[in-house]
mmCIF file of C-alpha atoms in Angstrom:
data_model
loop_
_atom_site.group_PDB
_atom_site.id
_atom_site.type_symbol
_atom_site.label_atom_id
_atom_site.label_comp_id
_atom_site.label_asym_id
_atom_site.label_seq_id
_atom_site.Cartn_x
_atom_site.Cartn_y
_atom_site.Cartn_z
ATOM 1 C CA UNK A 26 24.396 -76.217 -7.721
ATOM 2 C CA UNK A 27 23.705 -72.527 -8.106
ATOM 3 C CA UNK A 28 26.334 -69.913 -7.478
ATOM 4 C CA UNK A 29 26.169 -68.673 -3.881
ATOM 5 C CA UNK A 30 28.907 -66.219 -4.762
ATOM 6 C CA UNK A 31 29.001 -64.567 -8.156
ATOM 7 C CA UNK A 32 31.973 -64.058 -10.440
ATOM 8 C CA UNK A 33 32.736 -60.554 -9.200
ATOM 9 C CA UNK A 34 32.614 -61.628 -5.562
ATOM 10 C CA UNK A 35 34.767 -64.673 -6.316
ATOM 11 C CA UNK A 36 37.414 -62.612 -8.050
ATOM 12 C CA UNK A 37 37.414 -60.143 -5.152
ATOM 13 C CA UNK A 38 37.897 -63.002 -2.668
ATOM 14 C CA UNK A 39 40.798 -64.393 -4.690
ATOM 15 C CA UNK A 40 42.383 -60.943 -4.844
ATOM 16 C CA UNK A 41 41.982 -60.589 -1.082
ATOM 17 C CA UNK A 42 43.145 -64.052 0.029
ATOM 18 C CA UNK A 43 45.485 -65.537 -2.536
ATOM 19 C CA UNK A 44 48.522 -63.526 -1.522
ATOM 20 C CA UNK A 45 48.801 -65.686 1.597
ATOM 21 C CA UNK A 46 47.437 -68.960 0.185
ATOM 22 C CA UNK A 47 49.123 -69.018 -3.240
ATOM 23 C CA UNK A 48 46.367 -71.263 -4.603
ATOM 24 C CA UNK A 49 46.310 -69.737 -8.103
ATOM 25 C CA UNK A 50 48.789 -69.627 -10.940
ATOM 26 C CA UNK A 51 46.728 -67.198 -12.964
ATOM 27 C CA UNK A 52 43.439 -65.362 -12.490
ATOM 28 C CA UNK A 53 41.331 -64.612 -15.560
ATOM 29 C CA UNK A 54 39.462 -61.488 -14.490
ATOM 30 C CA UNK A 55 38.656 -59.963 -17.861
ATOM 31 C CA UNK A 56 37.856 -63.279 -19.486
ATOM 32 C CA UNK A 57 35.565 -64.324 -16.631
ATOM 33 C CA UNK A 58 33.570 -61.114 -16.851
ATOM 34 C CA UNK A 59 33.360 -61.455 -20.639
ATOM 35 C CA UNK A 60 31.956 -64.986 -20.373
ATOM 36 C CA UNK A 61 29.318 -64.105 -17.801
ATOM 37 C CA UNK A 62 26.475 -62.648 -19.950
ATOM 38 C CA UNK A 63 26.214 -65.769 -22.130
ATOM 39 C CA UNK A 64 26.824 -68.140 -19.211
ATOM 40 C CA UNK A 65 24.031 -66.572 -17.158
ATOM 41 C CA UNK A 66 21.454 -67.986 -19.604
ATOM 42 C CA UNK A 67 22.720 -71.564 -19.251
ATOM 43 C CA UNK A 68 21.920 -74.167 -16.546
ATOM 44 C CA UNK A 69 24.864 -73.361 -14.250
ATOM 45 C CA UNK A 70 24.118 -69.638 -14.549
ATOM 46 C CA UNK A 71 27.679 -68.369 -14.229
ATOM 47 C CA UNK A 72 28.924 -70.668 -11.458
ATOM 48 C CA UNK A 73 32.567 -69.692 -10.831
ATOM 49 C CA UNK A 74 35.038 -72.583 -10.845
ATOM 50 C CA UNK A 75 38.790 -73.135 -10.961
ATOM 51 C CA UNK A 76 40.824 -75.445 -13.167
ATOM 52 C CA UNK A 77 43.908 -77.435 -12.242
ATOM 53 C CA UNK A 78 47.186 -76.190 -13.592
ATOM 54 C CA UNK A 79 48.108 -74.176 -16.670
ATOM 55 C CA UNK A 80 46.504 -76.681 -19.059
ATOM 56 C CA UNK A 81 43.344 -77.246 -17.074
ATOM 57 C CA UNK A 82 41.189 -75.000 -19.232
ATOM 58 C CA UNK A 83 41.672 -77.432 -22.127
ATOM 59 C CA UNK A 84 40.539 -80.485 -20.176
ATOM 60 C CA UNK A 85 37.396 -82.355 -21.160
ATOM 61 C CA UNK A 86 35.766 -81.609 -17.806
ATOM 62 C CA UNK A 87 36.449 -77.871 -18.017
ATOM 63 C CA UNK A 88 35.012 -77.691 -21.514
ATOM 64 C CA UNK A 89 31.843 -79.489 -20.422
ATOM 65 C CA UNK A 90 31.417 -77.248 -17.394
ATOM 66 C CA UNK A 91 31.831 -74.137 -19.535
ATOM 67 C CA UNK A 92 29.274 -75.454 -22.037
ATOM 68 C CA UNK A 93 26.803 -75.802 -19.154
ATOM 69 C CA UNK A 94 27.302 -72.187 -18.077
ATOM 70 C CA UNK A 95 30.081 -72.356 -15.489
ATOM 71 C CA UNK A 96 32.730 -69.618 -15.624
ATOM 72 C CA UNK A 97 36.425 -70.439 -15.114
ATOM 73 C CA UNK A 98 38.082 -67.799 -12.953
ATOM 74 C CA UNK A 99 41.648 -69.074 -12.955
ATOM 75 C CA UNK A 100 44.166 -71.909 -12.978
ATOM 76 C CA UNK A 101 45.305 -73.398 -9.697
ATOM 77 C CA UNK A 102 48.766 -74.231 -8.443
ATOM 78 C CA UNK A 103 50.547 -77.493 -9.098
ATOM 79 C CA UNK A 104 54.059 -78.645 -8.110
ATOM 80 C CA UNK A 105 56.825 -76.474 -9.492
ATOM 81 C CA UNK A 106 59.516 -77.567 -11.951
ATOM 82 C CA UNK A 107 61.781 -80.304 -10.658
ATOM 83 C CA UNK A 108 59.522 -81.298 -7.771
ATOM 84 C CA UNK A 109 60.029 -85.021 -7.230
ATOM 85 C CA UNK A 110 57.087 -85.809 -4.953
ATOM 86 C CA UNK A 111 53.935 -84.097 -6.085
ATOM 87 C CA UNK A 112 52.686 -83.029 -2.679
ATOM 88 C CA UNK A 113 53.459 -79.337 -2.992
ATOM 89 C CA UNK A 114 52.019 -76.481 -4.968
ATOM 90 C CA UNK A 115 53.671 -73.377 -6.378
ATOM 91 C CA UNK A 116 51.330 -70.467 -7.086
ATOM 92 C CA UNK A 117 51.916 -67.062 -8.606
ATOM 93 C CA UNK A 118 52.888 -65.611 -5.207
ATOM 94 C CA UNK A 119 54.960 -68.508 -3.877
ATOM 95 C CA UNK A 120 54.471 -71.910 -2.321
ATOM 96 C CA UNK A 121 50.918 -73.016 -1.698
ATOM 97 C CA UNK A 122 50.030 -73.392 1.982
ATOM 98 C CA UNK A 123 47.524 -75.574 3.777
ATOM 99 C CA UNK A 124 44.623 -73.366 4.951
ATOM 100 C CA UNK A 125 44.474 -75.239 8.282
ATOM 101 C CA UNK A 126 48.215 -75.321 8.957
ATOM 102 C CA UNK A 127 50.263 -72.861 6.853
ATOM 103 C CA UNK A 128 53.415 -74.652 7.965
ATOM 104 C CA UNK A 129 52.193 -77.790 6.156
ATOM 105 C CA UNK A 130 51.648 -78.684 2.513
ATOM 106 C CA UNK A 131 48.102 -78.953 1.126
ATOM 107 C CA UNK A 132 48.998 -82.137 -0.742
ATOM 108 C CA UNK A 133 49.104 -82.520 -4.482
ATOM 109 C CA UNK A 134 49.295 -82.468 -7.278
ATOM 110 C CA UNK A 135 45.850 -80.791 -7.301
ATOM 111 C CA UNK A 136 47.187 -78.560 -4.544
ATOM 112 C CA UNK A 137 45.728 -75.195 -5.478
ATOM 113 C CA UNK A 138 42.373 -76.684 -6.403
ATOM 114 C CA UNK A 139 41.986 -78.120 -2.899
ATOM 115 C CA UNK A 140 43.100 -74.895 -1.230
ATOM 116 C CA UNK A 141 40.783 -72.751 -3.364
ATOM 117 C CA UNK A 142 37.827 -74.911 -2.343
ATOM 118 C CA UNK A 143 38.841 -75.226 1.316
ATOM 119 C CA UNK A 144 39.287 -71.446 1.622
ATOM 120 C CA UNK A 145 35.846 -70.936 0.042
ATOM 121 C CA UNK A 146 37.265 -69.043 -2.920
ATOM 122 C CA UNK A 147 35.349 -71.336 -5.313
ATOM 123 C CA UNK A 148 32.765 -74.059 -4.764
ATOM 124 C CA UNK A 149 34.232 -76.394 -7.379
ATOM 125 C CA UNK A 150 37.641 -77.017 -8.880
ATOM 126 C CA UNK A 151 38.810 -79.586 -11.388
ATOM 127 C CA UNK A 152 41.610 -82.007 -10.629
ATOM 128 C CA UNK A 153 43.294 -85.109 -11.958
ATOM 129 C CA UNK A 154 44.413 -88.144 -10.013
ATOM 130 C CA UNK A 155 47.259 -90.419 -11.084
ATOM 131 C CA UNK A 156 48.363 -91.682 -7.677
ATOM 132 C CA UNK A 157 46.081 -89.822 -5.272
ATOM 133 C CA UNK A 158 46.441 -86.310 -6.674
ATOM 134 C CA UNK A 159 42.805 -85.417 -5.973
ATOM 135 C CA UNK A 160 42.198 -87.524 -2.882
ATOM 136 C CA UNK A 161 45.335 -86.557 -0.956
ATOM 137 C CA UNK A 162 44.870 -82.762 -1.154
ATOM 138 C CA UNK A 163 41.152 -83.220 -0.480
ATOM 139 C CA UNK A 164 42.007 -85.175 2.685
ATOM 140 C CA UNK A 165 44.666 -82.739 3.874
ATOM 141 C CA UNK A 166 42.534 -79.654 3.191
ATOM 142 C CA UNK A 167 39.304 -81.035 4.669
ATOM 143 C CA UNK A 168 37.196 -81.051 1.494
ATOM 144 C CA UNK A 169 35.567 -83.662 -0.722
ATOM 145 C CA UNK A 170 37.515 -85.149 -3.608
ATOM 146 C CA UNK A 171 36.466 -87.681 -6.241
ATOM 147 C CA UNK A 172 38.611 -89.727 -8.611
ATOM 148 C CA UNK A 173 36.447 -91.143 -11.376
ATOM 149 C CA UNK A 174 36.773 -94.652 -12.804
ATOM 150 C CA UNK A 175 39.869 -94.826 -14.982
ATOM 151 C CA UNK A 176 38.946 -94.453 -18.646
ATOM 152 C CA UNK A 177 35.474 -93.096 -17.922
ATOM 153 C CA UNK A 178 36.528 -89.608 -19.020
ATOM 154 C CA UNK A 179 39.206 -88.593 -21.528
ATOM 155 C CA UNK A 180 42.678 -88.231 -20.038
ATOM 156 C CA UNK A 181 45.953 -87.173 -21.662
ATOM 157 C CA UNK A 182 47.863 -89.649 -19.483
ATOM 158 C CA UNK A 183 49.206 -92.412 -21.747
ATOM 159 C CA UNK A 184 49.972 -94.747 -18.842
ATOM 160 C CA UNK A 185 46.275 -95.072 -18.015
ATOM 161 C CA UNK A 186 46.936 -94.314 -14.348
ATOM 162 C CA UNK A 187 45.481 -90.818 -14.221
ATOM 163 C CA UNK A 188 41.782 -90.109 -14.136
ATOM 164 C CA UNK A 189 39.761 -86.906 -14.064
ATOM 165 C CA UNK A 190 38.426 -85.716 -10.746
ATOM 166 C CA UNK A 191 36.808 -82.879 -8.857
ATOM 167 C CA UNK A 192 37.138 -81.095 -5.522
ATOM 168 C CA UNK A 193 34.152 -79.504 -3.764
ATOM 169 C CA UNK A 194 33.248 -78.428 -0.240
ATOM 170 C CA UNK A 195 30.749 -81.292 0.068
ATOM 171 C CA UNK A 196 30.006 -84.532 -1.724
ATOM 172 C CA UNK A 197 26.553 -83.222 -2.588
ATOM 173 C CA UNK A 198 28.101 -80.388 -4.600
ATOM 174 C CA UNK A 199 29.969 -82.891 -6.780
ATOM 175 C CA UNK A 200 26.676 -83.888 -8.440
ATOM 176 C CA UNK A 201 27.097 -80.766 -10.570
ATOM 177 C CA UNK A 202 30.385 -82.059 -11.922
ATOM 178 C CA UNK A 203 29.136 -85.551 -12.796
ATOM 179 C CA UNK A 204 25.938 -84.182 -14.312
ATOM 180 C CA UNK A 205 28.002 -82.008 -16.663
ATOM 181 C CA UNK A 206 30.791 -84.413 -17.607
ATOM 182 C CA UNK A 207 28.875 -87.720 -17.877
ATOM 183 C CA UNK A 208 26.308 -88.110 -20.631
ATOM 184 C CA UNK A 209 23.096 -89.590 -19.266
ATOM 185 C CA UNK A 210 24.176 -89.176 -15.658
ATOM 186 C CA UNK A 211 21.464 -90.108 -13.190
ATOM 187 C CA UNK A 212 22.052 -89.545 -9.468
ATOM 188 C CA UNK A 213 21.905 -92.767 -7.501
ATOM 189 C CA UNK A 214 20.309 -93.386 -4.134
ATOM 190 C CA UNK A 215 22.257 -95.044 -1.356
ATOM 191 C CA UNK A 216 20.510 -98.016 0.217
ATOM 192 C CA UNK A 217 21.240 -97.900 3.923
ATOM 193 C CA UNK A 218 22.935 -99.464 5.674
ATOM 194 C CA UNK A 219 25.822 -99.609 3.241
ATOM 195 C CA UNK A 220 27.565 -102.969 3.210
ATOM 196 C CA UNK A 221 31.193 -102.039 3.733
ATOM 197 C CA UNK A 222 34.513 -103.357 4.922
ATOM 198 C CA UNK A 223 37.082 -101.314 6.781
ATOM 199 C CA UNK A 224 40.779 -101.834 6.128
ATOM 200 C CA UNK A 225 43.056 -99.723 8.335
ATOM 201 C CA UNK A 226 46.145 -100.315 6.190
ATOM 202 C CA UNK A 227 45.238 -102.460 3.115
ATOM 203 C CA UNK A 228 47.483 -105.103 4.640
ATOM 204 C CA UNK A 229 50.833 -103.381 4.147
ATOM 205 C CA UNK A 230 50.916 -99.674 5.021
ATOM 206 C CA UNK A 231 52.277 -98.158 8.230
ATOM 207 C CA UNK A 232 49.706 -95.612 9.387
ATOM 208 C CA UNK A 233 50.291 -92.720 11.773
ATOM 209 C CA UNK A 234 48.471 -93.640 15.025
ATOM 210 C CA UNK A 235 46.683 -90.272 15.177
ATOM 211 C CA UNK A 236 45.468 -90.628 11.577
ATOM 212 C CA UNK A 237 44.374 -94.194 12.262
ATOM 213 C CA UNK A 238 42.461 -93.099 15.369
ATOM 214 C CA UNK A 239 40.523 -90.417 13.471
ATOM 215 C CA UNK A 240 39.522 -92.813 10.697
ATOM 216 C CA UNK A 241 38.665 -95.599 13.108
ATOM 217 C CA UNK A 242 36.463 -93.179 15.039
ATOM 218 C CA UNK A 243 34.737 -92.080 11.840
ATOM 219 C CA UNK A 244 33.943 -95.672 10.905
ATOM 220 C CA UNK A 245 32.527 -96.295 14.370
ATOM 221 C CA UNK A 246 30.267 -93.256 14.022
ATOM 222 C CA UNK A 247 28.998 -94.516 10.680
ATOM 223 C CA UNK A 248 28.195 -97.917 12.152
ATOM 224 C CA UNK A 249 26.505 -96.393 15.216
ATOM 225 C CA UNK A 250 24.373 -94.163 12.966
ATOM 226 C CA UNK A 251 23.195 -97.134 10.906
ATOM 227 C CA UNK A 252 24.765 -95.801 7.712
ATOM 228 C CA UNK A 253 27.338 -98.602 7.463
ATOM 229 C CA UNK A 254 27.112 -102.297 8.268
ATOM 230 C CA UNK A 255 30.574 -103.806 8.412
ATOM 231 C CA UNK A 256 30.995 -107.076 6.558
ATOM 232 C CA UNK A 257 33.157 -109.880 7.884
ATOM 233 C CA UNK A 258 36.784 -109.652 6.871
ATOM 234 C CA UNK A 259 38.557 -106.802 5.170
ATOM 235 C CA UNK A 260 40.616 -106.242 2.066
ATOM 236 C CA UNK A 261 44.325 -106.953 1.997
ATOM 237 C CA UNK A 262 46.428 -106.134 -1.044
ATOM 238 C CA UNK A 263 50.047 -106.479 -2.025
ATOM 239 C CA UNK A 264 52.001 -103.238 -1.784
ATOM 240 C CA UNK A 265 51.440 -101.695 -5.251
ATOM 241 C CA UNK A 266 54.215 -99.095 -5.116
ATOM 242 C CA UNK A 267 56.761 -100.792 -7.354
ATOM 243 C CA UNK A 268 54.096 -101.837 -9.859
ATOM 244 C CA UNK A 269 52.725 -98.289 -10.050
ATOM 245 C CA UNK A 270 56.174 -96.845 -10.676
ATOM 246 C CA UNK A 271 56.899 -99.473 -13.337
ATOM 247 C CA UNK A 272 53.666 -98.674 -15.184
ATOM 248 C CA UNK A 273 54.423 -94.957 -14.974
ATOM 249 C CA UNK A 274 57.909 -95.580 -16.395
ATOM 250 C CA UNK A 275 56.581 -97.856 -19.137
ATOM 251 C CA UNK A 276 58.666 -100.891 -18.206
ATOM 252 C CA UNK A 277 56.710 -103.508 -16.261
ATOM 253 C CA UNK A 278 58.691 -106.619 -15.367
ATOM 254 C CA UNK A 279 56.730 -109.902 -15.251
ATOM 255 C CA UNK A 280 56.678 -110.184 -11.455
ATOM 256 C CA UNK A 281 55.253 -106.671 -11.168
ATOM 257 C CA UNK A 282 52.628 -107.429 -13.782
ATOM 258 C CA UNK A 283 51.627 -110.454 -11.730
ATOM 259 C CA UNK A 284 51.473 -108.334 -8.576
ATOM 260 C CA UNK A 285 49.079 -105.966 -10.320
ATOM 261 C CA UNK A 286 46.968 -108.861 -11.584
ATOM 262 C CA UNK A 287 46.839 -110.421 -8.127
ATOM 263 C CA UNK A 288 45.572 -107.182 -6.602
ATOM 264 C CA UNK A 289 42.952 -106.947 -9.363
ATOM 265 C CA UNK A 290 41.814 -110.474 -8.523
ATOM 266 C CA UNK A 291 41.561 -109.657 -4.839
ATOM 267 C CA UNK A 292 39.573 -106.504 -5.509
ATOM 268 C CA UNK A 293 37.233 -108.262 -7.925
ATOM 269 C CA UNK A 294 36.544 -110.916 -5.299
ATOM 270 C CA UNK A 295 36.025 -108.272 -2.635
ATOM 271 C CA UNK A 296 33.532 -106.237 -4.664
ATOM 272 C CA UNK A 297 31.616 -109.365 -5.669
ATOM 273 C CA UNK A 298 30.252 -109.397 -2.118
ATOM 274 C CA UNK A 299 30.754 -105.903 -0.710
ATOM 275 C CA UNK A 300 29.750 -102.548 -2.156
ATOM 276 C CA UNK A 301 32.146 -100.243 -0.344
ATOM 277 C CA UNK A 302 35.721 -100.297 0.932
ATOM 278 C CA UNK A 303 36.768 -97.844 3.652
ATOM 279 C CA UNK A 304 40.394 -96.896 4.387
ATOM 280 C CA UNK A 305 42.389 -93.850 5.443
ATOM 281 C CA UNK A 306 43.267 -91.696 2.434
ATOM 282 C CA UNK A 307 46.862 -91.264 3.551
ATOM 283 C CA UNK A 308 48.983 -93.058 6.130
ATOM 284 C CA UNK A 309 50.351 -89.729 7.336
ATOM 285 C CA UNK A 310 49.166 -86.251 8.188
ATOM 286 C CA UNK A 311 50.219 -83.286 6.008
ATOM 287 C CA UNK A 312 53.981 -82.936 6.027
ATOM 288 C CA UNK A 313 55.975 -79.735 6.162
ATOM 289 C CA UNK A 314 57.173 -77.760 3.171
ATOM 290 C CA UNK A 315 60.572 -79.416 3.433
ATOM 291 C CA UNK A 316 59.077 -82.612 2.036
ATOM 292 C CA UNK A 317 57.789 -86.009 3.162
ATOM 293 C CA UNK A 318 61.163 -87.631 3.743
ATOM 294 C CA UNK A 319 60.841 -91.375 3.260
ATOM 295 C CA UNK A 320 57.049 -91.394 3.693
ATOM 296 C CA UNK A 321 54.802 -92.424 0.815
ATOM 297 C CA UNK A 322 51.648 -90.329 1.137
ATOM 298 C CA UNK A 323 50.334 -92.309 -1.837
ATOM 299 C CA UNK A 324 50.588 -95.682 -0.068
ATOM 300 C CA UNK A 325 46.809 -96.115 0.284
ATOM 301 C CA UNK A 326 45.666 -94.370 -2.892
ATOM 302 C CA UNK A 327 47.714 -95.531 -5.853
ATOM 303 C CA UNK A 328 46.429 -99.102 -5.734
ATOM 304 C CA UNK A 329 43.156 -97.785 -7.146
ATOM 305 C CA UNK A 330 44.879 -95.932 -9.960
ATOM 306 C CA UNK A 331 46.375 -99.264 -10.983
ATOM 307 C CA UNK A 332 43.050 -101.087 -10.623
ATOM 308 C CA UNK A 333 40.911 -98.276 -12.054
ATOM 309 C CA UNK A 334 38.288 -98.178 -9.292
ATOM 310 C CA UNK A 335 36.526 -94.905 -8.481
ATOM 311 C CA UNK A 336 37.529 -93.543 -5.097
ATOM 312 C CA UNK A 337 36.699 -90.536 -2.976
ATOM 313 C CA UNK A 338 37.945 -88.674 0.084
ATOM 314 C CA UNK A 339 35.411 -87.524 2.675
ATOM 315 C CA UNK A 340 36.508 -85.366 5.622
ATOM 316 C CA UNK A 341 36.743 -87.594 8.703
ATOM 317 C CA UNK A 342 37.993 -85.223 11.391
ATOM 318 C CA UNK A 343 41.203 -83.725 12.702
ATOM 319 C CA UNK A 344 44.334 -84.946 14.452
ATOM 320 C CA UNK A 345 45.068 -83.432 17.873
ATOM 321 C CA UNK A 346 47.414 -80.907 16.240
ATOM 322 C CA UNK A 347 44.729 -79.626 13.873
ATOM 323 C CA UNK A 348 45.477 -81.512 10.647
ATOM 324 C CA UNK A 349 42.507 -82.690 8.562
ATOM 325 C CA UNK A 350 42.164 -86.424 7.894
ATOM 326 C CA UNK A 351 40.279 -88.043 5.028
ATOM 327 C CA UNK A 352 38.273 -91.263 4.896
ATOM 328 C CA UNK A 353 38.708 -93.038 1.560
ATOM 329 C CA UNK A 354 35.666 -94.647 -0.064
ATOM 330 C CA UNK A 355 36.245 -97.098 -2.930
ATOM 331 C CA UNK A 356 33.520 -98.698 -5.061
ATOM 332 C CA UNK A 357 33.207 -101.047 -8.034
ATOM 333 C CA UNK A 358 34.554 -99.924 -11.401
ATOM 334 C CA UNK A 359 31.960 -97.779 -13.151
ATOM 335 C CA UNK A 360 29.968 -97.196 -9.957
ATOM 336 C CA UNK A 361 30.743 -93.479 -9.864
ATOM 337 C CA UNK A 362 27.159 -92.372 -9.287
ATOM 338 C CA UNK A 363 26.568 -94.928 -6.505
ATOM 339 C CA UNK A 364 29.895 -93.959 -4.933
ATOM 340 C CA UNK A 365 28.857 -90.315 -4.843
ATOM 341 C CA UNK A 366 25.531 -91.276 -3.274
ATOM 342 C CA UNK A 367 27.358 -93.297 -0.624
ATOM 343 C CA UNK A 368 29.721 -90.391 0.026
ATOM 344 C CA UNK A 369 26.739 -88.074 0.532
ATOM 345 C CA UNK A 370 25.289 -90.471 3.111
ATOM 346 C CA UNK A 371 28.644 -90.755 4.872
ATOM 347 C CA UNK A 372 29.241 -87.019 5.085
ATOM 348 C CA UNK A 373 25.809 -86.464 6.630
ATOM 349 C CA UNK A 374 27.019 -88.412 9.657
ATOM 350 C CA UNK A 375 30.624 -87.288 9.836
ATOM 351 C CA UNK A 376 30.382 -83.528 9.195
ATOM 352 C CA UNK A 377 33.456 -83.138 11.397
ATOM 353 C CA UNK A 378 33.645 -80.369 13.934
ATOM 354 C CA UNK A 379 36.320 -77.968 12.795
ATOM 355 C CA UNK A 380 38.915 -76.983 15.402
#
């Protein structure tokens, strides 16, 4: 990936647009310009990128990107202090808004990263995903988001639930991220048709009919295009919510440990015969800034933080009221490069028409 917009142009765009979007916590104008002369001689040649949250510049991924010649231009918004559900963002100018529907949240906790990419302020932004924190904002902002295999990259999260991730406009652009952060990374090639199974709800979630219709239509388009061949059966799991919360709190009762183990067994059996699992990213469309109420936007994502599988969100289309919807792709543990190749093949077909 080469920079289609330079550092100066990126900073000007942020200055122009961020007052209404509130995607950034801080913008590093002087530092970005100071880094540019040395970065221009490196492989990424001064590619501007954003980092998640106030500590994002210290992350392993950010350090590797900088070493390859990318230039960090600022830190993006995350939920503010005391926010219970991490589906909001709070930037320097106020609450972060969804670029498609300002009355709705962009998702979180990588809220500002998704907005910065969706608004074309940067091509790439780092994220982290402990329950869907990359995939949910990617889905709700209509961009690509990747959660890497748990443990593949260093993470400060002691629970083991959170994994590093990236948000880009397209899956193809995420090759830059993996090439920089994974030693010996080799892009994979997707063998078409992809053997996949489609699960509309993982066996337990209640999915908004409009969201379900968009995802179902996307899967049909993939099958019709010869990119996906649906295998018999699907993938049904036990609702992982209580187990996820127990692991996060550090107190896992035996029955919840068994629930987690049972889901691991089911997923291992599934991926023994099928290379790709397709689901909606979220059961609901973006909610308003007053919160999700009793809805769990994480219902279809946090199972794969517990299991450790790599997972991605690819834009699937829009609900009738103009909300983006994401298609979740899940692959075997460690199959990050093949997953990205499959996501590239999928997005070639979907490329949803924007309202």
